[in-house]
PDB file of C-alpha atoms and ligand atoms in Angstrom:
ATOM      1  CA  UNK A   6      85.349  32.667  19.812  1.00 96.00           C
ATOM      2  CA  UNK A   7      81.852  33.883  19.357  1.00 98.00           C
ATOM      3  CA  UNK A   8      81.515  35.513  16.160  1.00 98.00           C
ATOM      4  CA  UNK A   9      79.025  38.282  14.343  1.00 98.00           C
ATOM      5  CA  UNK A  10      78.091  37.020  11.027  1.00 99.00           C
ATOM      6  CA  UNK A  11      77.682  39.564   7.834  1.00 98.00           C
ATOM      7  CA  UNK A  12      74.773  40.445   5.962  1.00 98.00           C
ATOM      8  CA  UNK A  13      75.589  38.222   3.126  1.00 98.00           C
ATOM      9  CA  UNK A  14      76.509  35.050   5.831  1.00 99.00           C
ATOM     10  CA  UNK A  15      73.180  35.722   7.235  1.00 99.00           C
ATOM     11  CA  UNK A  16      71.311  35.227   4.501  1.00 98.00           C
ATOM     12  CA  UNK A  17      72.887  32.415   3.705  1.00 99.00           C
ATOM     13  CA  UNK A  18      71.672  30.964   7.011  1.00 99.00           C
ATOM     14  CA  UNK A  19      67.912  32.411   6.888  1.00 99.00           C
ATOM     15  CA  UNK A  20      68.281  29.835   3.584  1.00 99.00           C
ATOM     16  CA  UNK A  21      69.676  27.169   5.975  1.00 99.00           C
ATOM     17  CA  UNK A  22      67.256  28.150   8.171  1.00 99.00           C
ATOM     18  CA  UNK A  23      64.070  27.572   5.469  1.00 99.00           C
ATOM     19  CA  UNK A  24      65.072  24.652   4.942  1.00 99.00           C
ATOM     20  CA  UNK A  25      65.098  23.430   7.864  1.00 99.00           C
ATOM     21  CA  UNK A  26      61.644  24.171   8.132  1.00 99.00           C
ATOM     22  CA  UNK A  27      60.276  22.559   5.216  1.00 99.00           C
ATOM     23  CA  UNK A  28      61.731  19.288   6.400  1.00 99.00           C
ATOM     24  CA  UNK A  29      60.175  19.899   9.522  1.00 99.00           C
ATOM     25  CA  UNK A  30      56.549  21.133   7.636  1.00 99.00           C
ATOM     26  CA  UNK A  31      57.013  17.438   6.246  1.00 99.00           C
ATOM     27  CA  UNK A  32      57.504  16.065   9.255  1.00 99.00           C
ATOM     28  CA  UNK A  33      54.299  17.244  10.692  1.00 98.00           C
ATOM     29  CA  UNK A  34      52.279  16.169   7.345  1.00 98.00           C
ATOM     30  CA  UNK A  35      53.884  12.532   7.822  1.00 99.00           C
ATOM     31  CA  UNK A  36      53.526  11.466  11.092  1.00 98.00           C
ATOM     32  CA  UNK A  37      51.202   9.255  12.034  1.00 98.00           C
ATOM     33  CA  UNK A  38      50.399   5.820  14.153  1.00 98.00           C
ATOM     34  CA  UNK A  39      52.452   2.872  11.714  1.00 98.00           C
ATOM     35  CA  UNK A  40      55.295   5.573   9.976  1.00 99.00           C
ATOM     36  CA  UNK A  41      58.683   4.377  11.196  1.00 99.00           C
ATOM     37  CA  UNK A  42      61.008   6.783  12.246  1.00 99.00           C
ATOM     38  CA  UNK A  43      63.965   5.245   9.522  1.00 99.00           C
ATOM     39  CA  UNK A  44      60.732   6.706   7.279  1.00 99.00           C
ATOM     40  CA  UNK A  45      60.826  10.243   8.374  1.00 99.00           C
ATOM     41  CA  UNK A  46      64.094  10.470   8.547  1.00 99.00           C
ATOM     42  CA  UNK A  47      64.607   9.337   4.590  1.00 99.00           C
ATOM     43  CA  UNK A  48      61.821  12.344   4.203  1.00 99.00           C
ATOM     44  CA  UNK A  49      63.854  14.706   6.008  1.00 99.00           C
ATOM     45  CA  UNK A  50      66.686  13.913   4.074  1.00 99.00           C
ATOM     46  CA  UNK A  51      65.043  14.309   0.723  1.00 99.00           C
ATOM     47  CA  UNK A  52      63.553  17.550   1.465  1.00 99.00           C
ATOM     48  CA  UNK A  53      67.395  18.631   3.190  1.00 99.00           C
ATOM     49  CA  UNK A  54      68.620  17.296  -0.540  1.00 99.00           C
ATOM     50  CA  UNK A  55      65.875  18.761  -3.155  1.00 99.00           C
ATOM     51  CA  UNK A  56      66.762  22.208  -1.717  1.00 99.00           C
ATOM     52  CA  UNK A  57      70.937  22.233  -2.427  1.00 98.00           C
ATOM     53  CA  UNK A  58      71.370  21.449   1.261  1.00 99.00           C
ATOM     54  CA  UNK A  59      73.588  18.651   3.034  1.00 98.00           C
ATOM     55  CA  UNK A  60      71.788  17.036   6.312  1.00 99.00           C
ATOM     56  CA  UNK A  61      74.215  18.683   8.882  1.00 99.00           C
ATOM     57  CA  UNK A  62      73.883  15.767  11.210  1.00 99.00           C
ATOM     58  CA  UNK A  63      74.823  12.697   8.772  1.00 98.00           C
ATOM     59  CA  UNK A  64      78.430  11.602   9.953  1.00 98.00           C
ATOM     60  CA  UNK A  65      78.971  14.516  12.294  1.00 98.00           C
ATOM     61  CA  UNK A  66      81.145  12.849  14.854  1.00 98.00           C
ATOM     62  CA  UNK A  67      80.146   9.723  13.553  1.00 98.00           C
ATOM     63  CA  UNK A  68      76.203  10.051  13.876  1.00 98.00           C
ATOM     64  CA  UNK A  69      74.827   7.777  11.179  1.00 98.00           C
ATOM     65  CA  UNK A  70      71.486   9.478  10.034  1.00 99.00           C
ATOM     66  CA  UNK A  71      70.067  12.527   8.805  1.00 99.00           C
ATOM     67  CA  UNK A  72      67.390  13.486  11.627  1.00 99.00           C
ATOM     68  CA  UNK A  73      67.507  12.503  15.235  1.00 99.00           C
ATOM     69  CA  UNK A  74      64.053  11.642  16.222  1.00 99.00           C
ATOM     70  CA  UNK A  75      63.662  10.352  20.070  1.00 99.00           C
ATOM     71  CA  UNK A  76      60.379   8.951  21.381  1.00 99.00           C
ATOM     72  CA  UNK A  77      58.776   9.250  24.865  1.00 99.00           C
ATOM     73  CA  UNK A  78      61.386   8.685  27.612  1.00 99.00           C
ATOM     74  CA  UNK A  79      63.811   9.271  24.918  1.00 99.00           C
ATOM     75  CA  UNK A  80      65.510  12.967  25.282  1.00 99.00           C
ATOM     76  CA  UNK A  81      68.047  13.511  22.661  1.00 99.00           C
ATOM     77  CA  UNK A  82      70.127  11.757  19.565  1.00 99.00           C
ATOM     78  CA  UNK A  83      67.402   8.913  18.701  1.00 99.00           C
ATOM     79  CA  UNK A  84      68.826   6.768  15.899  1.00 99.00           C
ATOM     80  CA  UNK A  85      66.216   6.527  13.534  1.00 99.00           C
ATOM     81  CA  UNK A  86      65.158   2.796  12.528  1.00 98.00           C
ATOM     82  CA  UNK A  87      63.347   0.846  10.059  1.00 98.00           C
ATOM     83  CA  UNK A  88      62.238  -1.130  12.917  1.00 98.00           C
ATOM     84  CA  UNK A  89      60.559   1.894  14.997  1.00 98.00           C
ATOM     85  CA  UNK A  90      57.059   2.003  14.348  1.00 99.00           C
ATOM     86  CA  UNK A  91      55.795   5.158  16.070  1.00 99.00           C
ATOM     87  CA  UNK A  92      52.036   4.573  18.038  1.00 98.00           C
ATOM     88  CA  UNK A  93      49.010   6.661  18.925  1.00 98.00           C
ATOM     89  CA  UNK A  94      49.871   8.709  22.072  1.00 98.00           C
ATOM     90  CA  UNK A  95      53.590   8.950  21.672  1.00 99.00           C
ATOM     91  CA  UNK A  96      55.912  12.196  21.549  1.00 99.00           C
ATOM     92  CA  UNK A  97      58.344  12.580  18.913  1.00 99.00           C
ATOM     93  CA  UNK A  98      60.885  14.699  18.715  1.00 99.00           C
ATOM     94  CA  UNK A  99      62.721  15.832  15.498  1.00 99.00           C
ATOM     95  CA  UNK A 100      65.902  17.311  15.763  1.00 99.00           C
ATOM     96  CA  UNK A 101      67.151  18.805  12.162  1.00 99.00           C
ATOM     97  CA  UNK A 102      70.012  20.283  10.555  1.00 99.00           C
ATOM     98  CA  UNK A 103      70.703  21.631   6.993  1.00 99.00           C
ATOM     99  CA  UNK A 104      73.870  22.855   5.727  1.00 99.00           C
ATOM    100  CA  UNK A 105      73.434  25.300   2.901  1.00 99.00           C
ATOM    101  CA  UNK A 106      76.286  26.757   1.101  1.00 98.00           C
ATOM    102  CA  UNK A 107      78.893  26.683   4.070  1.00 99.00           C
ATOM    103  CA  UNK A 108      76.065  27.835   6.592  1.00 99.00           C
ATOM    104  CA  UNK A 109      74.025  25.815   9.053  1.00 99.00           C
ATOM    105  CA  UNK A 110      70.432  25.924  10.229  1.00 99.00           C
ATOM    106  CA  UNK A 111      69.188  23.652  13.506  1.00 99.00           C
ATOM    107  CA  UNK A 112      65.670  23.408  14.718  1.00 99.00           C
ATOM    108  CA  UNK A 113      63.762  20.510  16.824  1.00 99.00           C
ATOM    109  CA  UNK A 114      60.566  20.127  17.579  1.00 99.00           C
ATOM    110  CA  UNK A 115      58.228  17.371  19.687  1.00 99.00           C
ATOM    111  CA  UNK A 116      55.223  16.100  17.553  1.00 99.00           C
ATOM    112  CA  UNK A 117      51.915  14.149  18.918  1.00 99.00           C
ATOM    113  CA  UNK A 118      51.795  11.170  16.998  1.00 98.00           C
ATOM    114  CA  UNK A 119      47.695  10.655  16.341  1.00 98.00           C
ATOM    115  CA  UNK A 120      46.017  11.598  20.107  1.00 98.00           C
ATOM    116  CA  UNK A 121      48.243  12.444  23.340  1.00 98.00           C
ATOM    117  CA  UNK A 122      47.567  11.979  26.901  1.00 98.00           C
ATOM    118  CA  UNK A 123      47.005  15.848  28.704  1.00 98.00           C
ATOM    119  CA  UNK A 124      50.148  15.127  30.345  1.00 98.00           C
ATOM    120  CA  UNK A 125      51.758  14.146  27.571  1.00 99.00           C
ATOM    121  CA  UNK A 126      50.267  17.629  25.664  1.00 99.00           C
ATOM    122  CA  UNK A 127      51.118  19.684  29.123  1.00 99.00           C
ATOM    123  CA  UNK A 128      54.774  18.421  28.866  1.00 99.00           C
ATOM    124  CA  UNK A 129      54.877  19.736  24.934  1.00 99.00           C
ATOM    125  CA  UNK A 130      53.141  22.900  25.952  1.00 99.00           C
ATOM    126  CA  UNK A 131      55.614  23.604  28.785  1.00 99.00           C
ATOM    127  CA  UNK A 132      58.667  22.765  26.946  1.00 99.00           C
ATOM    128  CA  UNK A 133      57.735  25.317  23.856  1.00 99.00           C
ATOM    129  CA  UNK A 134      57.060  28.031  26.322  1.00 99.00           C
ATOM    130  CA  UNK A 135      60.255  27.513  27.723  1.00 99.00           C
ATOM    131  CA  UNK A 136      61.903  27.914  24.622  1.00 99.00           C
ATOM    132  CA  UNK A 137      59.999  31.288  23.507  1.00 99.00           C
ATOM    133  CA  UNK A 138      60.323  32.634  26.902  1.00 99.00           C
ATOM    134  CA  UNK A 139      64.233  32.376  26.726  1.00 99.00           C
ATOM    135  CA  UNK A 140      63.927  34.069  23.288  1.00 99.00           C
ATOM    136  CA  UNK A 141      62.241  36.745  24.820  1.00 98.00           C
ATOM    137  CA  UNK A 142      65.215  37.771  26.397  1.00 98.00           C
ATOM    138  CA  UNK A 143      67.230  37.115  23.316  1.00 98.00           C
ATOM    139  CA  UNK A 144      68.624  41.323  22.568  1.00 98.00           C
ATOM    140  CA  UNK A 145      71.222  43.125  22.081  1.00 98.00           C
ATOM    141  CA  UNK A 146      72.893  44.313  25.281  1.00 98.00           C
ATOM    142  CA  UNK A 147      71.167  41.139  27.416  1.00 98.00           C
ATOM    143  CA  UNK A 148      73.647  38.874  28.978  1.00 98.00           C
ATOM    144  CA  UNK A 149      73.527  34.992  27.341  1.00 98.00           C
ATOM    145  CA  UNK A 150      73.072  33.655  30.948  1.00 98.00           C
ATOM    146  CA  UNK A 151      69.330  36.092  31.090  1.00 98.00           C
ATOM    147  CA  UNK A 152      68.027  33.528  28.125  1.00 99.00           C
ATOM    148  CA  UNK A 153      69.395  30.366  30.113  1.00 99.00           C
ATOM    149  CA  UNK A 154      67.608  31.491  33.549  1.00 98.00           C
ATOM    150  CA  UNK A 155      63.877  32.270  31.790  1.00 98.00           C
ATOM    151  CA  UNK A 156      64.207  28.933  30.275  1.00 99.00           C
ATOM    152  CA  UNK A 157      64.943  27.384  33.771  1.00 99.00           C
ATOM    153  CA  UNK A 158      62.319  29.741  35.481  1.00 99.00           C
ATOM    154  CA  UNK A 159      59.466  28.675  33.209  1.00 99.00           C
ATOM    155  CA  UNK A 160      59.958  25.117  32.726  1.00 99.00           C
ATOM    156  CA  UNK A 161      60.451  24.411  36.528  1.00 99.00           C
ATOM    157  CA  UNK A 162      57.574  26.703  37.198  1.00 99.00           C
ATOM    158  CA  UNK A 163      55.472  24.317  35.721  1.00 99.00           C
ATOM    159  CA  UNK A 164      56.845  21.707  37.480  1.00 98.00           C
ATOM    160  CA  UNK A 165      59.064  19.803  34.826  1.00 99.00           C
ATOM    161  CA  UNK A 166      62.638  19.397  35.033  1.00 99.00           C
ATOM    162  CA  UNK A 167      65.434  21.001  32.742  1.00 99.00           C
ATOM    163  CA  UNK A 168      68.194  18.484  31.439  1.00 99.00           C
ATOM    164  CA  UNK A 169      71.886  19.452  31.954  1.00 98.00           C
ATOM    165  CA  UNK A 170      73.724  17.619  30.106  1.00 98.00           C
ATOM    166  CA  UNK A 171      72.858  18.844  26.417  1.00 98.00           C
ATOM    167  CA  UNK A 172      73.215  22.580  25.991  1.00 98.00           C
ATOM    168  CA  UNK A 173      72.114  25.235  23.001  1.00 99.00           C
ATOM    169  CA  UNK A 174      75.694  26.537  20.648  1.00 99.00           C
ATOM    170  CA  UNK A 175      76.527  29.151  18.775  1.00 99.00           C
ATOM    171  CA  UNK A 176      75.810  28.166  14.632  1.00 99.00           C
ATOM    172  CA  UNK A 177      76.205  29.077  11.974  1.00 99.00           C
ATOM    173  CA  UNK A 178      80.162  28.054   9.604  1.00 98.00           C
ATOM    174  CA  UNK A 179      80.220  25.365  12.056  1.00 98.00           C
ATOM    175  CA  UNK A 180      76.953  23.423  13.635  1.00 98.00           C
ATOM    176  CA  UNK A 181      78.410  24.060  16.868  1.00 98.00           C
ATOM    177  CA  UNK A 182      80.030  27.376  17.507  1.00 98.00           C
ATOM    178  CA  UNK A 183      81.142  29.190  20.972  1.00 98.00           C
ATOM    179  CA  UNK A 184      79.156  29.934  23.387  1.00 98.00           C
ATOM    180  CA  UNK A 185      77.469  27.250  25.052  1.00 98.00           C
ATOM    181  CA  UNK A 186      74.141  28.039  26.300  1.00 98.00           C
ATOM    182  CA  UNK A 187      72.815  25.798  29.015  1.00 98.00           C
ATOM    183  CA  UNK A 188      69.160  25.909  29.497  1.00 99.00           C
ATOM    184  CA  UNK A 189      69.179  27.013  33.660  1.00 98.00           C
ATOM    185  CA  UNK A 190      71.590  29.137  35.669  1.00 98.00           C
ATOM    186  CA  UNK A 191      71.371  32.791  37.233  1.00 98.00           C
ATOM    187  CA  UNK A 192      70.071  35.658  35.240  1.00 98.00           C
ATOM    188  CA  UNK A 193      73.351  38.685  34.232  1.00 98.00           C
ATOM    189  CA  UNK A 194      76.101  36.472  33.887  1.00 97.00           C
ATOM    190  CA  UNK A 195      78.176  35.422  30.420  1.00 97.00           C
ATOM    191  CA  UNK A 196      78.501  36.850  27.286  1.00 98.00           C
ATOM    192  CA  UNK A 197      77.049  39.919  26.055  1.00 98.00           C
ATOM    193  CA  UNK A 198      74.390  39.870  23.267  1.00 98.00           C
ATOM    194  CA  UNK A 199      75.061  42.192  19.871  1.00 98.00           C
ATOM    195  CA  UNK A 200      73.318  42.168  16.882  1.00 98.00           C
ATOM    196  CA  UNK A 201      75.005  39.718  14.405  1.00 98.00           C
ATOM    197  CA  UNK A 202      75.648  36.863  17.014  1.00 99.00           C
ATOM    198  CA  UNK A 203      73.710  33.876  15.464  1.00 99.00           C
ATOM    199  CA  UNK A 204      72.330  30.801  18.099  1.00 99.00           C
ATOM    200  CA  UNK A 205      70.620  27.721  18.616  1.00 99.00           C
ATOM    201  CA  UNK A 206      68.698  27.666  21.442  1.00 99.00           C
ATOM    202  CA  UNK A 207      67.135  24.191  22.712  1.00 99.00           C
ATOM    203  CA  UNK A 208      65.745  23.073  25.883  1.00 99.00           C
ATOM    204  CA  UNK A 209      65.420  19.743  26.728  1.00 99.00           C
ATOM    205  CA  UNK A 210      62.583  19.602  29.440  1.00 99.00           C
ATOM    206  CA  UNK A 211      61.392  16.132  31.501  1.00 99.00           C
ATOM    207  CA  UNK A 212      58.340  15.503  32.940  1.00 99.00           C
ATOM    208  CA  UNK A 213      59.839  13.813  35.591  1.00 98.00           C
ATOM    209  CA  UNK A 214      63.717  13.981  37.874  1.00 99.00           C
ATOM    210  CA  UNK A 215      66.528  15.565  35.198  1.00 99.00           C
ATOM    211  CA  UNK A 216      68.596  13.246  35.238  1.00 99.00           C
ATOM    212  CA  UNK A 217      69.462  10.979  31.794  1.00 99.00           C
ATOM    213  CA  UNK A 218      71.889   8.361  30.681  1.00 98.00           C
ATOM    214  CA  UNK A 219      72.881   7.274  27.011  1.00 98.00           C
ATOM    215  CA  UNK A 220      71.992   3.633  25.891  1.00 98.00           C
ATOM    216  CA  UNK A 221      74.708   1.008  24.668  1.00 98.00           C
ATOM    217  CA  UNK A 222      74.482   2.423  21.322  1.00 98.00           C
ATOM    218  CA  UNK A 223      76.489   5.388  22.074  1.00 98.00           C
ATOM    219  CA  UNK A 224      73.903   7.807  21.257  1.00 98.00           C
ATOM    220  CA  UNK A 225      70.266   7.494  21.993  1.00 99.00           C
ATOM    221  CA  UNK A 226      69.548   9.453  25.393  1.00 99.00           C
ATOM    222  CA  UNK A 227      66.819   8.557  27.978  1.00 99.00           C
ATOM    223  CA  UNK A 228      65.405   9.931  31.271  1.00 99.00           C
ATOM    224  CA  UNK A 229      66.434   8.166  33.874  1.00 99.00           C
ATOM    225  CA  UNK A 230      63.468   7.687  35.270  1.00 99.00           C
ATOM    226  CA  UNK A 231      61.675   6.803  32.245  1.00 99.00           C
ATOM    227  CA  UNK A 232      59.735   9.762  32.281  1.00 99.00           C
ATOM    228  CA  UNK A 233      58.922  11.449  28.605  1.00 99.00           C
ATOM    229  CA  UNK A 234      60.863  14.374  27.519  1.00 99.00           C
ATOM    230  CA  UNK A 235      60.791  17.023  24.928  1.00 99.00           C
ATOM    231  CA  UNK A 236      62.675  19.363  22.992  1.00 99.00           C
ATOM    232  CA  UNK A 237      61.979  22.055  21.166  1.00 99.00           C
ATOM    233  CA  UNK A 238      65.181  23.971  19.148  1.00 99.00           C
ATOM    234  CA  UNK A 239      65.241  27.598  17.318  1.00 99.00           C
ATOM    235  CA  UNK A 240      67.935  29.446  15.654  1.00 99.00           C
ATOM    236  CA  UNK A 241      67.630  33.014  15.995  1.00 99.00           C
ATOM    237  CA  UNK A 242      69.823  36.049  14.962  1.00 99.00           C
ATOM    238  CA  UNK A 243      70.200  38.657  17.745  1.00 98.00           C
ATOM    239  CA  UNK A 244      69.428  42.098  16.571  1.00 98.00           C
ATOM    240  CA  UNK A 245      69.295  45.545  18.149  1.00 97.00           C
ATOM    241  CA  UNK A 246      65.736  45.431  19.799  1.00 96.00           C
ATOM    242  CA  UNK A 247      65.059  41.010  20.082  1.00 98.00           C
ATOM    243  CA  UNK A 248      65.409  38.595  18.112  1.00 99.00           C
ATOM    244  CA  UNK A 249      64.696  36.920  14.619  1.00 99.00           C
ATOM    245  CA  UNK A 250      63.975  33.176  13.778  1.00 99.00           C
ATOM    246  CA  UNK A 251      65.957  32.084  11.322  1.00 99.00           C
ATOM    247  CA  UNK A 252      64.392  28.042  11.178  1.00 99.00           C
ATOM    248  CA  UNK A 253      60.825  29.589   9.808  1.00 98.00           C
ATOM    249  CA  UNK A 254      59.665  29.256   6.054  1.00 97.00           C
TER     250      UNK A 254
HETATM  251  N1  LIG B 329      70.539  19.930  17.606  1.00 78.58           N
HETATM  252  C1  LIG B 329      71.510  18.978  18.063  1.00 78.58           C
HETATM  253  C2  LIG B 329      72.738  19.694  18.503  1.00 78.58           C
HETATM  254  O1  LIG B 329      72.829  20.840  18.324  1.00 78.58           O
HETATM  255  C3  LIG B 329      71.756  17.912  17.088  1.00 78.58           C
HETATM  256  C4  LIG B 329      73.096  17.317  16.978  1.00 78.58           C
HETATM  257  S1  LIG B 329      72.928  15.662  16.602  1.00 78.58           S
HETATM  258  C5  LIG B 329      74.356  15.128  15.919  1.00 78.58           C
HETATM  259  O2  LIG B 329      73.612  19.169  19.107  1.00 78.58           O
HETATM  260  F1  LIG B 329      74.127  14.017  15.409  1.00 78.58           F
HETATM  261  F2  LIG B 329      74.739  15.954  15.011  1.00 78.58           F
HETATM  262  F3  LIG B 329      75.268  15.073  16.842  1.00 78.58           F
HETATM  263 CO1  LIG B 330      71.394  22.250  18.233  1.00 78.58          CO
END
């Protein structure tokens, strides 16, 4: 069931939504060459705490940390690790949740650790536009499936390759509410946008074939190919004429 949340539910998740954020400004003022990723995830998780929040990701189905933060080749769902010591040149993507006060926020982004390759940058680049060009057709009276199809369009435009297996939710009570929203398919089809409908939208883009597979560890997903990924993750509100971010201090 997709739902329309209240005025007083979505404030609760523009909250949610902040703090997301500041974890993630945090993120971006700790990362560099020699930080391990067990290291930013303990930062995320302070930040998550200091603000009355629970990290919405600790335990959920099992998943045993606060952030997932995946490197390179790695898409999705990266344990973090006292024993991953990020470089110069990789890509790091943070994927965040905050649950505050029965309402959940969700936002990833892909960070340059010290200086990236222009491929690397392109790939980073591509992926974000991707995301804000789906948002752009994020408005009441859209269909869900017009959002999907930009993302698809863009990314693929530029040559990159959309992953299929992981799709953006619904969010808000719940991290992961109805509908699923892959990132590709035709344009007019699904649900119909209305103000009030709250979702996470989050392409996962590869530089190389689309295919992944998840390691022994029963969580940590790579390309295939080995190629580097990213992944960049909003929620937004729908409202009469767009769209607003709710994971934005
Ligand atoms: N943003 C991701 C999602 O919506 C993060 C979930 S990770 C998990 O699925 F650990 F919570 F599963
Ligand atoms: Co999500």
């Amino acid at each position: 069931m997709v739902t329309r949340k209240s005025n007083r539910e979505i404030e609760l998740m523009r909250v949610a939504g902040r703090i997301v954020a500041l974890a993630h400004k945090a993120v971006s003022e700790a990362i560099r060459p020699g930080i391990t990723t067990k290291e930013l995830n303990d930062l995320v998780e302070k930040v998550i705490r200091d603000n009355d929040a629970i990290p919405s990701f600790l335990n959920y189905s099992g998943y045993p940390a606060s952030a997932c933060i995946s490197i390179n080749e790695e898409v999705v769902h990266g344990i973090p690790s006292p024993s991953r010591v990020l470089k110069e040149g990789d890509i790091v993507s943070v994927d965040i949740g905050a649950l505050y006060h029965g309402y959940h926020g969700d936002s990833a982004w892909t960070y340059a650790c010290g200086e990236i390759s222009q491929a690397a940058r392109g790939l980073m680049e591509g992926t974000k536009a991707s995301l804000f060009a789906g948002l752009a057709k994020a408005k009441a009276g859209n269909r869900l499936s017009d959002i999907s199809h930009e993302i698809q369009k863009t990314a693929e435009g530029l040559g990159y390759s959309v992953v299929r297996e992981f799709v953006g939710h619904g969010v808000g009570k719940w991290l992961h509410e109805d509908p699923q929203i892959p990132n590709y398919g035709l344009p007019g089809r699904g649900l119909l946008l209305k103000s009030g409908m709250t979702l996470a939208i989050e392409p996962m883009i590869n530089m190389g074939a689309k295919e992944v597979k998840v390691l022994s560890d029963g969580w940590t997903t790579v390309t295939r190919d080995g190629s580097m990924s990213a992944h960049y993750e909003h929620t937004i509100l729908i409202t009469e004429d767009g769209y607003e971010i709710l994971t934005t201090i």
